[in-house]
XYZ file of C-alpha atoms in Angstrom:
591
model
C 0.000 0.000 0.000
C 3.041 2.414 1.104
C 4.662 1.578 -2.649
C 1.195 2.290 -4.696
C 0.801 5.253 -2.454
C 4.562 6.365 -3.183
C 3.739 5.858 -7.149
C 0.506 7.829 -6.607
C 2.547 10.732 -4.901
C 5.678 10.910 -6.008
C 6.814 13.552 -3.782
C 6.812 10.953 -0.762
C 9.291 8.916 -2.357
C 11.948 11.995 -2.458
C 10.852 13.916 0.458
C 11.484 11.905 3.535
C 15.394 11.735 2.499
C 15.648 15.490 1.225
C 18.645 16.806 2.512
C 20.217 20.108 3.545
C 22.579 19.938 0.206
C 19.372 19.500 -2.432
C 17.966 22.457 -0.051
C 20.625 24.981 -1.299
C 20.740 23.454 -4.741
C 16.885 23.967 -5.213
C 17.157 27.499 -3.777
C 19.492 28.781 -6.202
C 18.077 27.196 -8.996
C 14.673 28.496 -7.882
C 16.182 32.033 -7.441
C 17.392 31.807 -11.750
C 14.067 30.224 -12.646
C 12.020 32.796 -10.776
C 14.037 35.529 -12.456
C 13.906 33.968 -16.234
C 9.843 33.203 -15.393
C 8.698 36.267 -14.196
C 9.154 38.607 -17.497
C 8.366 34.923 -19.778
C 4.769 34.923 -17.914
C 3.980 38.649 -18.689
C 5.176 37.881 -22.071
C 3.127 34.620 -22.628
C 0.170 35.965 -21.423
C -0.022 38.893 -23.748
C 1.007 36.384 -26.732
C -1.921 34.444 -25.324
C -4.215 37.401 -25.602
C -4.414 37.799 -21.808
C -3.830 40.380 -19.617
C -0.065 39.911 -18.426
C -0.792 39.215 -14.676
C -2.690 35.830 -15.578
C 0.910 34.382 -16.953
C 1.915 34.618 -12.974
C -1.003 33.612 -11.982
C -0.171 30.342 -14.150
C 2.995 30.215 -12.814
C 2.481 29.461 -9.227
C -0.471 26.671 -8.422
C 0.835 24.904 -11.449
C 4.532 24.635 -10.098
C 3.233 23.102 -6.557
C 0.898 20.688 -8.068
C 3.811 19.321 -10.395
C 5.819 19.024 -7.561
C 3.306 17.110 -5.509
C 2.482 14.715 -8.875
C 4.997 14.229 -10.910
C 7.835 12.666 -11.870
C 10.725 14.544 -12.747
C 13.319 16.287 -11.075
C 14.031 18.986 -13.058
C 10.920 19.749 -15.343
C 10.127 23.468 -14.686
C 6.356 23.912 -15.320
C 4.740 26.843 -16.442
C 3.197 29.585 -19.916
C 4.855 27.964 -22.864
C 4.833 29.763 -26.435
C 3.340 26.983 -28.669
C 0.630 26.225 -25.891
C 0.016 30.226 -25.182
C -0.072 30.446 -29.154
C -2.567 27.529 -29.501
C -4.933 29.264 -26.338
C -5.303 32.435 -28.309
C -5.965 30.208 -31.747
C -8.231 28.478 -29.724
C -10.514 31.236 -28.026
C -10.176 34.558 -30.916
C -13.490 32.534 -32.959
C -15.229 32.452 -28.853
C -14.593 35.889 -27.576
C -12.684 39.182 -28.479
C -9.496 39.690 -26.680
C -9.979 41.896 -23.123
C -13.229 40.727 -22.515
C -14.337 38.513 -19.525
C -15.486 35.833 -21.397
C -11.897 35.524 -23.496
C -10.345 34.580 -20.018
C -13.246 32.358 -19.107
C -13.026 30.973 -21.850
C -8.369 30.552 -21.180
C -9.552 29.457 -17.744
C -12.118 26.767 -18.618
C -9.555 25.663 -21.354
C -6.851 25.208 -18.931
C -9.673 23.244 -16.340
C -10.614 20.419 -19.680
C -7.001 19.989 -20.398
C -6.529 19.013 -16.844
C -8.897 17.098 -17.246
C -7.821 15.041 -20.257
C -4.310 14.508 -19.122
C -5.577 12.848 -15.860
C -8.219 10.819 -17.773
C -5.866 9.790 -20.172
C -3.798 8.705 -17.350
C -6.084 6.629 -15.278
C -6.813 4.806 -18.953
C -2.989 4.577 -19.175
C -2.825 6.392 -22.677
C 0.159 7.693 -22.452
C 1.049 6.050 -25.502
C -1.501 8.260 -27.722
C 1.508 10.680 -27.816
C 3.444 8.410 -30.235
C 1.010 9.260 -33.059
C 3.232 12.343 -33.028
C 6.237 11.985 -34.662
C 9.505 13.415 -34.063
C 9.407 15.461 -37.797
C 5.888 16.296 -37.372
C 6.307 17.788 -33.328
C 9.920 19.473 -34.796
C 8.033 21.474 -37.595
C 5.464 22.567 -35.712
C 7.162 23.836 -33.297
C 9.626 25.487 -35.835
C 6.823 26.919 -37.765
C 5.239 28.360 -34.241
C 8.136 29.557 -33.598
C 8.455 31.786 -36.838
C 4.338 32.681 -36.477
C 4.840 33.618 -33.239
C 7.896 36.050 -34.017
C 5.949 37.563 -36.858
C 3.168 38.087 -34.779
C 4.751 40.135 -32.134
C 6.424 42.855 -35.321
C 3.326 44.962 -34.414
C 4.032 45.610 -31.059
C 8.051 46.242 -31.781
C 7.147 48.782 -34.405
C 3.691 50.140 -32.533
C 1.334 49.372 -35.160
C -2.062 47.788 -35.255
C -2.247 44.119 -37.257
C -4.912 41.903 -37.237
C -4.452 38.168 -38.442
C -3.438 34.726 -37.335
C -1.707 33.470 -40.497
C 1.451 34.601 -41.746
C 0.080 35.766 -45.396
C -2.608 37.851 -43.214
C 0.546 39.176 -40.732
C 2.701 39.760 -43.204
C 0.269 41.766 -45.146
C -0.835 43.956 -41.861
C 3.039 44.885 -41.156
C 3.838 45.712 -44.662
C 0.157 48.127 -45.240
C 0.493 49.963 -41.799
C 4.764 50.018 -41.806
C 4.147 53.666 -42.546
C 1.930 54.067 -39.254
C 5.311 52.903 -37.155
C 5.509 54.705 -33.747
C 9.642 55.428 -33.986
C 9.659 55.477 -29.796
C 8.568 52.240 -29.745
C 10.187 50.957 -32.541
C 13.647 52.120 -31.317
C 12.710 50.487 -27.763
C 12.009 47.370 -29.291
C 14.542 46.578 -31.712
C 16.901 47.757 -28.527
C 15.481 45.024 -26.435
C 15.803 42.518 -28.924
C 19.584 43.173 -29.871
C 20.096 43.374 -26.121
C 18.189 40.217 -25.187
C 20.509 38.314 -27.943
C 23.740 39.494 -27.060
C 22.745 38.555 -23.449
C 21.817 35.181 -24.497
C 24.667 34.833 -26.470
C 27.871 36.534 -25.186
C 27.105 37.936 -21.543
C 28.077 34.965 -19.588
C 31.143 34.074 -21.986
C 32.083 37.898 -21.246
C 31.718 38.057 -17.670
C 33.838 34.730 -16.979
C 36.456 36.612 -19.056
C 35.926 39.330 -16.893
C 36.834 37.149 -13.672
C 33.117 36.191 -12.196
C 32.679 32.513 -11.303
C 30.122 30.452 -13.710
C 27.655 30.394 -11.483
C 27.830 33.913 -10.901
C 27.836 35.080 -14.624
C 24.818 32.291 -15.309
C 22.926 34.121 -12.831
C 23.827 37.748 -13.958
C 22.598 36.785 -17.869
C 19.154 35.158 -16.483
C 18.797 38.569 -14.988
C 19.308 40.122 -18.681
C 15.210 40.430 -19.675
C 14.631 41.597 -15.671
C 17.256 44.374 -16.949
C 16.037 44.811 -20.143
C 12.737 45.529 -18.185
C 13.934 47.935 -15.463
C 15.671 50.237 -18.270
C 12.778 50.245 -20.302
C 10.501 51.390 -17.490
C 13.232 53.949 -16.622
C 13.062 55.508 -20.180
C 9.019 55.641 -20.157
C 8.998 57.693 -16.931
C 11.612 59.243 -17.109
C 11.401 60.514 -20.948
C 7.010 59.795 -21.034
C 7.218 57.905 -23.591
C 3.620 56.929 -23.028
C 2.611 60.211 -23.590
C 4.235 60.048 -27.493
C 2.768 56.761 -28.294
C 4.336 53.997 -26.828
C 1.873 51.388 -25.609
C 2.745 50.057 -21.855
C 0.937 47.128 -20.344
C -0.512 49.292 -17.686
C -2.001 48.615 -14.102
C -1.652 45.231 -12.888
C -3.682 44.064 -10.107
C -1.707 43.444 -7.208
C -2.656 40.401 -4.695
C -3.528 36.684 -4.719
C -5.003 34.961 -7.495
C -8.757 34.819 -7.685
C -9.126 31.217 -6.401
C -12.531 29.610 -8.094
C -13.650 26.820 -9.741
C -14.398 27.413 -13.571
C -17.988 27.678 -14.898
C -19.792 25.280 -16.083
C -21.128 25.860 -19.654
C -22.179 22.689 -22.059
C -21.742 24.992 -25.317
C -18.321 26.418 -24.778
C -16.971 23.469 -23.071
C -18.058 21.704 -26.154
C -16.441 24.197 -28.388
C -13.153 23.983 -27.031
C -13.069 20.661 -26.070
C -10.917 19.528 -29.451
C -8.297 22.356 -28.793
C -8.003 21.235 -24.976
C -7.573 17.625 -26.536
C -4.665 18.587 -29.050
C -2.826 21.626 -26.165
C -2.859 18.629 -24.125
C -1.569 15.963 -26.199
C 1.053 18.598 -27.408
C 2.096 19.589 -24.098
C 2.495 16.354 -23.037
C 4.784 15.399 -25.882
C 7.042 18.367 -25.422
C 7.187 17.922 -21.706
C 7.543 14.586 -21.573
C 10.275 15.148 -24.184
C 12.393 17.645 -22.212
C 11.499 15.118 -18.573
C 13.136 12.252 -20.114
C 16.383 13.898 -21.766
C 17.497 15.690 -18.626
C 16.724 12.358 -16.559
C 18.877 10.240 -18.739
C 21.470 12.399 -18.075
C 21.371 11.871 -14.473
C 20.193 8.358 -14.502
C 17.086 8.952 -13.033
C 13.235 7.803 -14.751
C 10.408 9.130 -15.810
C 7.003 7.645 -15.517
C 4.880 8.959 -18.213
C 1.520 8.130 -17.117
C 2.511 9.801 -14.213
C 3.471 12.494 -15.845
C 0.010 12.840 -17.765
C -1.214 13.202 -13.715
C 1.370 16.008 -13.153
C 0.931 17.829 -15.967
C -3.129 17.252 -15.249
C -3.229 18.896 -11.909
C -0.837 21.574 -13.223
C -3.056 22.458 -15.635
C -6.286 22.027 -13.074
C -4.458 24.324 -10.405
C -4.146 26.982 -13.063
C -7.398 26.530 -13.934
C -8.746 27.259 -9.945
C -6.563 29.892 -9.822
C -7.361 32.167 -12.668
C -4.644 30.723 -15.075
C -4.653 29.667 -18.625
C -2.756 25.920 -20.048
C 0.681 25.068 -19.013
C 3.233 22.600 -19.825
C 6.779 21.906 -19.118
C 9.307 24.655 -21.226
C 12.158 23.498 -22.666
C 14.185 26.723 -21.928
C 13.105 26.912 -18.130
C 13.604 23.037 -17.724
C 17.233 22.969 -19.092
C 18.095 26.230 -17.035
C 16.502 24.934 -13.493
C 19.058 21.715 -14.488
C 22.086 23.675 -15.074
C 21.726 25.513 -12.237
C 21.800 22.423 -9.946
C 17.682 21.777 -9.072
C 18.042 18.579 -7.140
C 13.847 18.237 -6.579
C 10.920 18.945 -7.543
C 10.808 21.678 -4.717
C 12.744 23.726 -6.563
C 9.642 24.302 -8.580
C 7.779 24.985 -5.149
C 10.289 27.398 -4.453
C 10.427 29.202 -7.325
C 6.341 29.335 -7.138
C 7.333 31.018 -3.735
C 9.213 33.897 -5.708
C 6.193 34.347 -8.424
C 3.950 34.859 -5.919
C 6.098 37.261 -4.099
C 5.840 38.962 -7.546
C 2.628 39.012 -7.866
C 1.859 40.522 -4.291
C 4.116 43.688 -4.257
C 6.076 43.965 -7.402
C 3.002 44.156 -9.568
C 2.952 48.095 -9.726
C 6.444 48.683 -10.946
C 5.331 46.776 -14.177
C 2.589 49.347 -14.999
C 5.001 51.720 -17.724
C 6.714 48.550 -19.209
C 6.927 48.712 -22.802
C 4.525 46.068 -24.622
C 7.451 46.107 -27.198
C 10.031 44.536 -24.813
C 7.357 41.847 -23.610
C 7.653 41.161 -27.302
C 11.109 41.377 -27.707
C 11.146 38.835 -24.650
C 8.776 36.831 -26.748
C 10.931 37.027 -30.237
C 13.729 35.977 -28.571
C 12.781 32.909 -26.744
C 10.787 31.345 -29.844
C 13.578 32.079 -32.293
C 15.630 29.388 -30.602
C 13.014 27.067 -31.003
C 13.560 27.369 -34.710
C 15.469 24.669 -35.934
C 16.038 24.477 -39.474
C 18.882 21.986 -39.709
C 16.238 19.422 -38.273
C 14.338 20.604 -41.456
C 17.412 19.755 -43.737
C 18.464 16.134 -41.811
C 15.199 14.994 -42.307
C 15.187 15.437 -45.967
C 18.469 14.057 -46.525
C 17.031 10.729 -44.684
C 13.629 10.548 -44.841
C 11.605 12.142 -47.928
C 8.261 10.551 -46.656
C 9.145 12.533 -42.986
C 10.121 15.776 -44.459
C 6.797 15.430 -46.401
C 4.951 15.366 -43.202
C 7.098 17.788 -41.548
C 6.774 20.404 -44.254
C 3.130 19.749 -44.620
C 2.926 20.450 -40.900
C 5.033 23.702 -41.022
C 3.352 24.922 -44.325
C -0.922 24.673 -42.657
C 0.416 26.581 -39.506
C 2.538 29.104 -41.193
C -0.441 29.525 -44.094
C -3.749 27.894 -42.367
C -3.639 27.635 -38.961
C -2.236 25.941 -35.552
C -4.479 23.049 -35.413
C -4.971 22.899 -38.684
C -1.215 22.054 -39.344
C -0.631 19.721 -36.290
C -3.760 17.450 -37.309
C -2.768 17.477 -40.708
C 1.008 16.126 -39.750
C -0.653 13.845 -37.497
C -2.601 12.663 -40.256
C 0.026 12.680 -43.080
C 2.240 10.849 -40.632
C 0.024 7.789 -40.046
C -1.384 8.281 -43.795
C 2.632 7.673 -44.489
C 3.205 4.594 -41.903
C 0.213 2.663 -44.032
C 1.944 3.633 -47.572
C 5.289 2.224 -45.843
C 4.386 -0.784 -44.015
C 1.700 -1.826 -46.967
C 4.422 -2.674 -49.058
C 7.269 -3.967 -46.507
C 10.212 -4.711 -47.461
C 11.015 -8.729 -48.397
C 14.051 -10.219 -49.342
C 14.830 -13.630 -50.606
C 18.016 -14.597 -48.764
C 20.763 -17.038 -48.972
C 23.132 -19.105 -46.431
C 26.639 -17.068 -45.874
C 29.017 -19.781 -47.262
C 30.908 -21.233 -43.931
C 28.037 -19.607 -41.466
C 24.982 -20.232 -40.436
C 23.843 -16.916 -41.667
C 21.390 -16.284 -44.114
C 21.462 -12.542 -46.336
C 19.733 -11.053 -49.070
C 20.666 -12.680 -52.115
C 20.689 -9.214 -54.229
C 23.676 -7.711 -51.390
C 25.599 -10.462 -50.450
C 27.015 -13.687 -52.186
C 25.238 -16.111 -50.705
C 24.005 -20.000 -51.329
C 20.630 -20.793 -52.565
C 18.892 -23.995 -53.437
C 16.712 -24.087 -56.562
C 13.957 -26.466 -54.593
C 14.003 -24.167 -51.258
C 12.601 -20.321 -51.067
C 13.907 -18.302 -47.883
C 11.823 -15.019 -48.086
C 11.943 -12.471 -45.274
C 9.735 -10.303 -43.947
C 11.097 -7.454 -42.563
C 7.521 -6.182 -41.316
C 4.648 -7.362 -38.910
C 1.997 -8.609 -40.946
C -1.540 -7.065 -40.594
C -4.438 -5.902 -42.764
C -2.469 -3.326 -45.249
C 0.063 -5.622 -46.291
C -1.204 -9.259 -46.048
C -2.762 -8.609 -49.849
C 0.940 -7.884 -50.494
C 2.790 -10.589 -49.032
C 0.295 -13.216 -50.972
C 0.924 -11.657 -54.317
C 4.404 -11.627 -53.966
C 4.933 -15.290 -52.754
C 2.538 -16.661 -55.423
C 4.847 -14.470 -58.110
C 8.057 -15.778 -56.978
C 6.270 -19.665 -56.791
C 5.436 -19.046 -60.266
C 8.768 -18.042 -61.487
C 10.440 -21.287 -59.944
C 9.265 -24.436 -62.114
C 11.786 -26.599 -59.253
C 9.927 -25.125 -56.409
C 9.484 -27.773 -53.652
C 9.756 -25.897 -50.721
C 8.645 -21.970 -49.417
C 9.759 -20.807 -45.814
C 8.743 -17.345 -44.687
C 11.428 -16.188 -42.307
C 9.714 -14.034 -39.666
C 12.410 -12.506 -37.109
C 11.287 -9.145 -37.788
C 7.517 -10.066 -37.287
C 5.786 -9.222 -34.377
C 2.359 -9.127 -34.959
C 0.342 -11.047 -37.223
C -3.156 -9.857 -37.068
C -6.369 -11.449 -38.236
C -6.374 -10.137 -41.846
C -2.823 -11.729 -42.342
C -3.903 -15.157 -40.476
C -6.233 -15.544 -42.735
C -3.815 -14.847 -45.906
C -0.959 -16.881 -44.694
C -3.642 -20.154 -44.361
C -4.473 -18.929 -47.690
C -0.900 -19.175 -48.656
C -0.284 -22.564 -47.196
C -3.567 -24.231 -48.837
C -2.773 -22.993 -52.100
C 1.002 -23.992 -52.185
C -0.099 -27.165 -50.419
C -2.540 -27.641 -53.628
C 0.557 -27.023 -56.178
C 2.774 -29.399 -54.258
C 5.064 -27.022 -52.671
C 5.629 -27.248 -48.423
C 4.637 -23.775 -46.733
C 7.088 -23.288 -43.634
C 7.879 -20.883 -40.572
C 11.210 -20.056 -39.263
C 12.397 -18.060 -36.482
C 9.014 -16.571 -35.174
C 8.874 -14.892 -32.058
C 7.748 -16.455 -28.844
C 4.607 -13.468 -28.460
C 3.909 -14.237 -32.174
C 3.760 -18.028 -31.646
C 1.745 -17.397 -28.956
C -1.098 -15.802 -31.104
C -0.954 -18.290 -33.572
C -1.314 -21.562 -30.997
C -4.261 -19.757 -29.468
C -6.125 -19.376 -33.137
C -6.749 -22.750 -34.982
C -4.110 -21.663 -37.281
C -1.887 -25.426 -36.628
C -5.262 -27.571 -36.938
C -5.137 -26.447 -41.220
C -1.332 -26.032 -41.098
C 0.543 -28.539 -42.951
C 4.106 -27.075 -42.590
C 6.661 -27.028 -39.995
C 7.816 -24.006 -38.047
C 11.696 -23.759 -36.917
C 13.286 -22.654 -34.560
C 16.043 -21.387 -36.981
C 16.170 -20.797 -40.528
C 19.061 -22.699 -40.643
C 17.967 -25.865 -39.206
C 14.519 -25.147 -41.653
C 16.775 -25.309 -44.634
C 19.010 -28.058 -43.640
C 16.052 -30.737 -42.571
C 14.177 -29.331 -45.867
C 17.575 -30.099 -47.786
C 18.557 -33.378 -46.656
C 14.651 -34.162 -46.807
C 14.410 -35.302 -42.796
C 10.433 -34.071 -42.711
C 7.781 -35.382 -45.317
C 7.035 -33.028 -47.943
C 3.241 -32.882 -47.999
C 1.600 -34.475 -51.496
C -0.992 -32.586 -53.358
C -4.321 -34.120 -51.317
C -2.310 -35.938 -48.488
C -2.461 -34.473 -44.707
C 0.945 -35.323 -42.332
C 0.218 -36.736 -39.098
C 2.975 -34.826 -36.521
C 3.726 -32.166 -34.595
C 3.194 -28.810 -36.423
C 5.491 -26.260 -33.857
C 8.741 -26.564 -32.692
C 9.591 -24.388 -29.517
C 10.205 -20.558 -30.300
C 11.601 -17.788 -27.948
């Protein structure tokens, strides 16, 4: 009962040993995250559509409840771009933007994909994030990555753009460029060069300059909390808000409004599919991120778990006037450099956002929308990854087809338009591939026991035998496939006593392809050529014992293909007549 309860709660299987050393190391990581989170939040939020203060608000409940849940160490929870991108795709056709039913409507959509991630957990369907594929998640997130840039131009130059696609963006900047405020324009392409070069060069600089890593790490996090200060500076100081420049303006200072979301059929209906696919998306990316930074200290992740995490993350946003959250990629790898030993350095750092929220609040009031932005152009920007664009068509044409069809409907359509469509393409391209597997007839390795494709290697063959391999499970799409093929090679052999299907890379054989290989076997057993199994796998065996598959079978199954073309060589089993049924055991043990 104490294990299930320990699998239930993760946090009770570190925090009885937590020690004064992972107390210090979660403190100073919490102390970077909280100052890399708090201008990301504002940010988010307004990319999100929101009013800046509900990206802290999703930054503290959130944090706790991972750390109470779930399963990694490191995994800094919290407003994400693609997720904040896919809200405010998600809610514009609902409500306009400022209203109070637009953040209902973030709120609610935070509370269903909380509840989808815990539902898909207690049905264990963790594995429903597989259907996305590596090429499909990289170019949508490299295409959100460029929308989302593009989408923040009008608030770097001070102009007004309407549009969620880039054709309708790109058309906005270039037909009000002429209506660009200079103040803010000069504030914003400051922030960005200045948010760069911190990114890039200000900790390489100040270890030059004698400061200890540590030190200097800490320092550059600070960069956008600088970048934030100065800009505030310049609108008092200069009022800068009195010549244009648009600040985010009062914030309301104080604890989140703690409620439960309302309850209405209609919109929880409407954004139930967008809840489905922020959820499956977030999970993918977080899990992602969880599992690369555990490998590299040895430690596991439990996804299902992680689906109850990420579930009560996104249900503690919800009751406390937050929108959908997910682990971030950027915040996860930084709260592992600096040294976060537990999930309480996620508790801590909701410590510090809350701390925020209660009496910094005010100070953000003349911020410059146009550094939010800049905040926002220059975290998404690294998301971009077009090598991954240019490895995948070098291997994979089929992938790149899916990953380009992905990028192209979110650059050109929309979000969910392009991730269903590379989910789609992707398992539209799995059928094409595994509908015509590959097969090889193979050969024995002269002096081995080894047996290779006969059009690679130089190999032995015997004009009576037929070693074809399958290099595929067999199921509905290709069991069509694998009958036409054996019939046309059984043709093309006139000597032909003998056909053994080789099946280590089998491991499934479904109904549609049980019924085609007793096809198989009743129609060679009809021309007077044996129909044999080697090398099939115990699970697949298995299957095949519990169907009445061996009651009509009138070959023999082997354990190796060698041994199946040695006995089938030296003639050591019967070969079955045309009409005549062998009385004897039909399986040999398999693994």
């Amino acid at each position: 009962m104490n294990r299930r309860l320990q699998h239930l709660l993760p946090i009770l299987d570190w925090a009885p040993r937590y020690t004064r050393g992972e107390a210090a190391s979660d403190l100073f990581a919490a102390v970077i995250v909280t100052i890399m989170l708090v201008p990301q939040s504002l940010a988010y939020a307004m990319l999100a559509g929101l009013p800046p203060v509900v990206g802290l608000y999703a930054s503290i409940l959130p944090l706790v409840a991972y750390a109470i849940f779930g399963t990694s160490r490191t995994l800094a929870v919290g407003p994400v771009a693609v997720v904040s991108l896919m809200t405010a795709a998600a809610i514009a056709p609902i409500a306009a933007q400022g209203t109070a039913a637009y953040l209902a409507a973030a709120v609610t959509l935070a509370f269903l994909s909380g509840l989808i991630l815990v539902g898909m957990a207690v049905l264990r369907l963790g594995f429903l994030a597989n259907f996305l594929s590596h090429p499909v998640i990289s170019g949508f997130i490299t295409a959100s990555g460029l929308l989302i840039a593009a989408s923040q131009l009008k608030h770097i130059l001070g102009i007004t753009v309407e549009g969620d696609t880039l054709p309708h963006i790109a058309q906005g900047v270039f037909g009000q460029i002429g209506a660009t405020n200079p103040f803010t324009a000069l504030i914003g392409v400051t922030a960005v060069g200045f948010l760069f070069w911190v990114r890039k060069r200000l900790k390489p600089s100040l270890i030059r300059l004698g400061l200890r890593p540590r030190q200097a790490d800490l320092l550059a996090k600070a960069g956008p909390l600088a970048a934030i200060a100065l800009s505030i500076l310049a609108v008092v100081g200069l009022g800068l808000d009195d010549r244009g420049v648009k600040i985010v303006g009062e914030i309301p200072a104080g604890l989140p409004p703690f409620a439960l979301p309302g309850f209405d059929p209609a919109l929880w209906l409407q954004l139930l599919p967008a809840a489905a696919l922020i959820s499956l998306v977030g999970f993918v990316e977080s899990v992602s991120v969880a599992q690369t930074l555990a490998a590299r200290r040895r430690q596991r992740i439990e996804a299902n778990q992680e689906l109850v995490g990420l579930g009560t993350a996104n249900i503690a946003a919800a009751v406390s006037g937050g929108y959908p959250v997910t682990g971030g990629f950027a915040r996860s790898v930084v709260n592992f450099d600096a040294g976060a030993a537990t999930p309480l350095a996620g508790a801590i750092t909701a410590i510090g956002i809350l701390a925020a929220t209660l009496f910094l609040t005010p100070l953000f009031r003349f911020l410059p929308q146009a550094v939010l932005a800049a905040t926002i152009i220059v975290a998404v920007l690294s998301l971009v990854d077009l090598r991954a664009i240019r490895r995948t068509w070098t291997y994979s044409k089929a992938d790149f087809a899916a990953m380009a069809a992905t990028m192209l409907l979110v650059l050109f359509v929309g979000v969910e338009e392009g991730i269903l469509a590379g989910v789609g393409l992707s398992l539209l391209l799995f059928l094409w591939r595994t509908s015509t597997p590959h097969m090889a007839i193979v050969g024995q390795v002269p002096g081995t026991e080894h047996f290779r494709n006969v059009d690679r290697h130089s190999v032995l063959t015997d004009p009576a035998i037929l070693s074809l391999r399958v290099d595929e499970s067999l199921y509905f799409a290709n069991a069509r496939y694998l009958e036409d093929r054996i019939y046309a090679e059984v043709a093309a052999r006139p000597d032909l006593r003998h056909v053994i299907l080789m099946c280590p890379a089998v491991n499934l054989i479904d109904a549609s392809a049980l019924e085609s290989l007793e096809a198989i076997a009743d129609r060679l057993h009809a021309a007077g050529v044996g129909f044999h199994l080697s090398e099939v796998k115990g699970p697949v065996m298995d299957a095949l014992q519990r169907s009445d598959f061996f009651a009509h079978f009138r070959g023999y199954v082997f354990l190796s293909h060698f041994e199946a073309v040695r006995s089938l060589a030296m003639e050591e089993v019967a070969v079955p007549r045309h009409g005549q049924v062998e009385d004897r055991e039909a399986a040999l043990p398999t693994d």
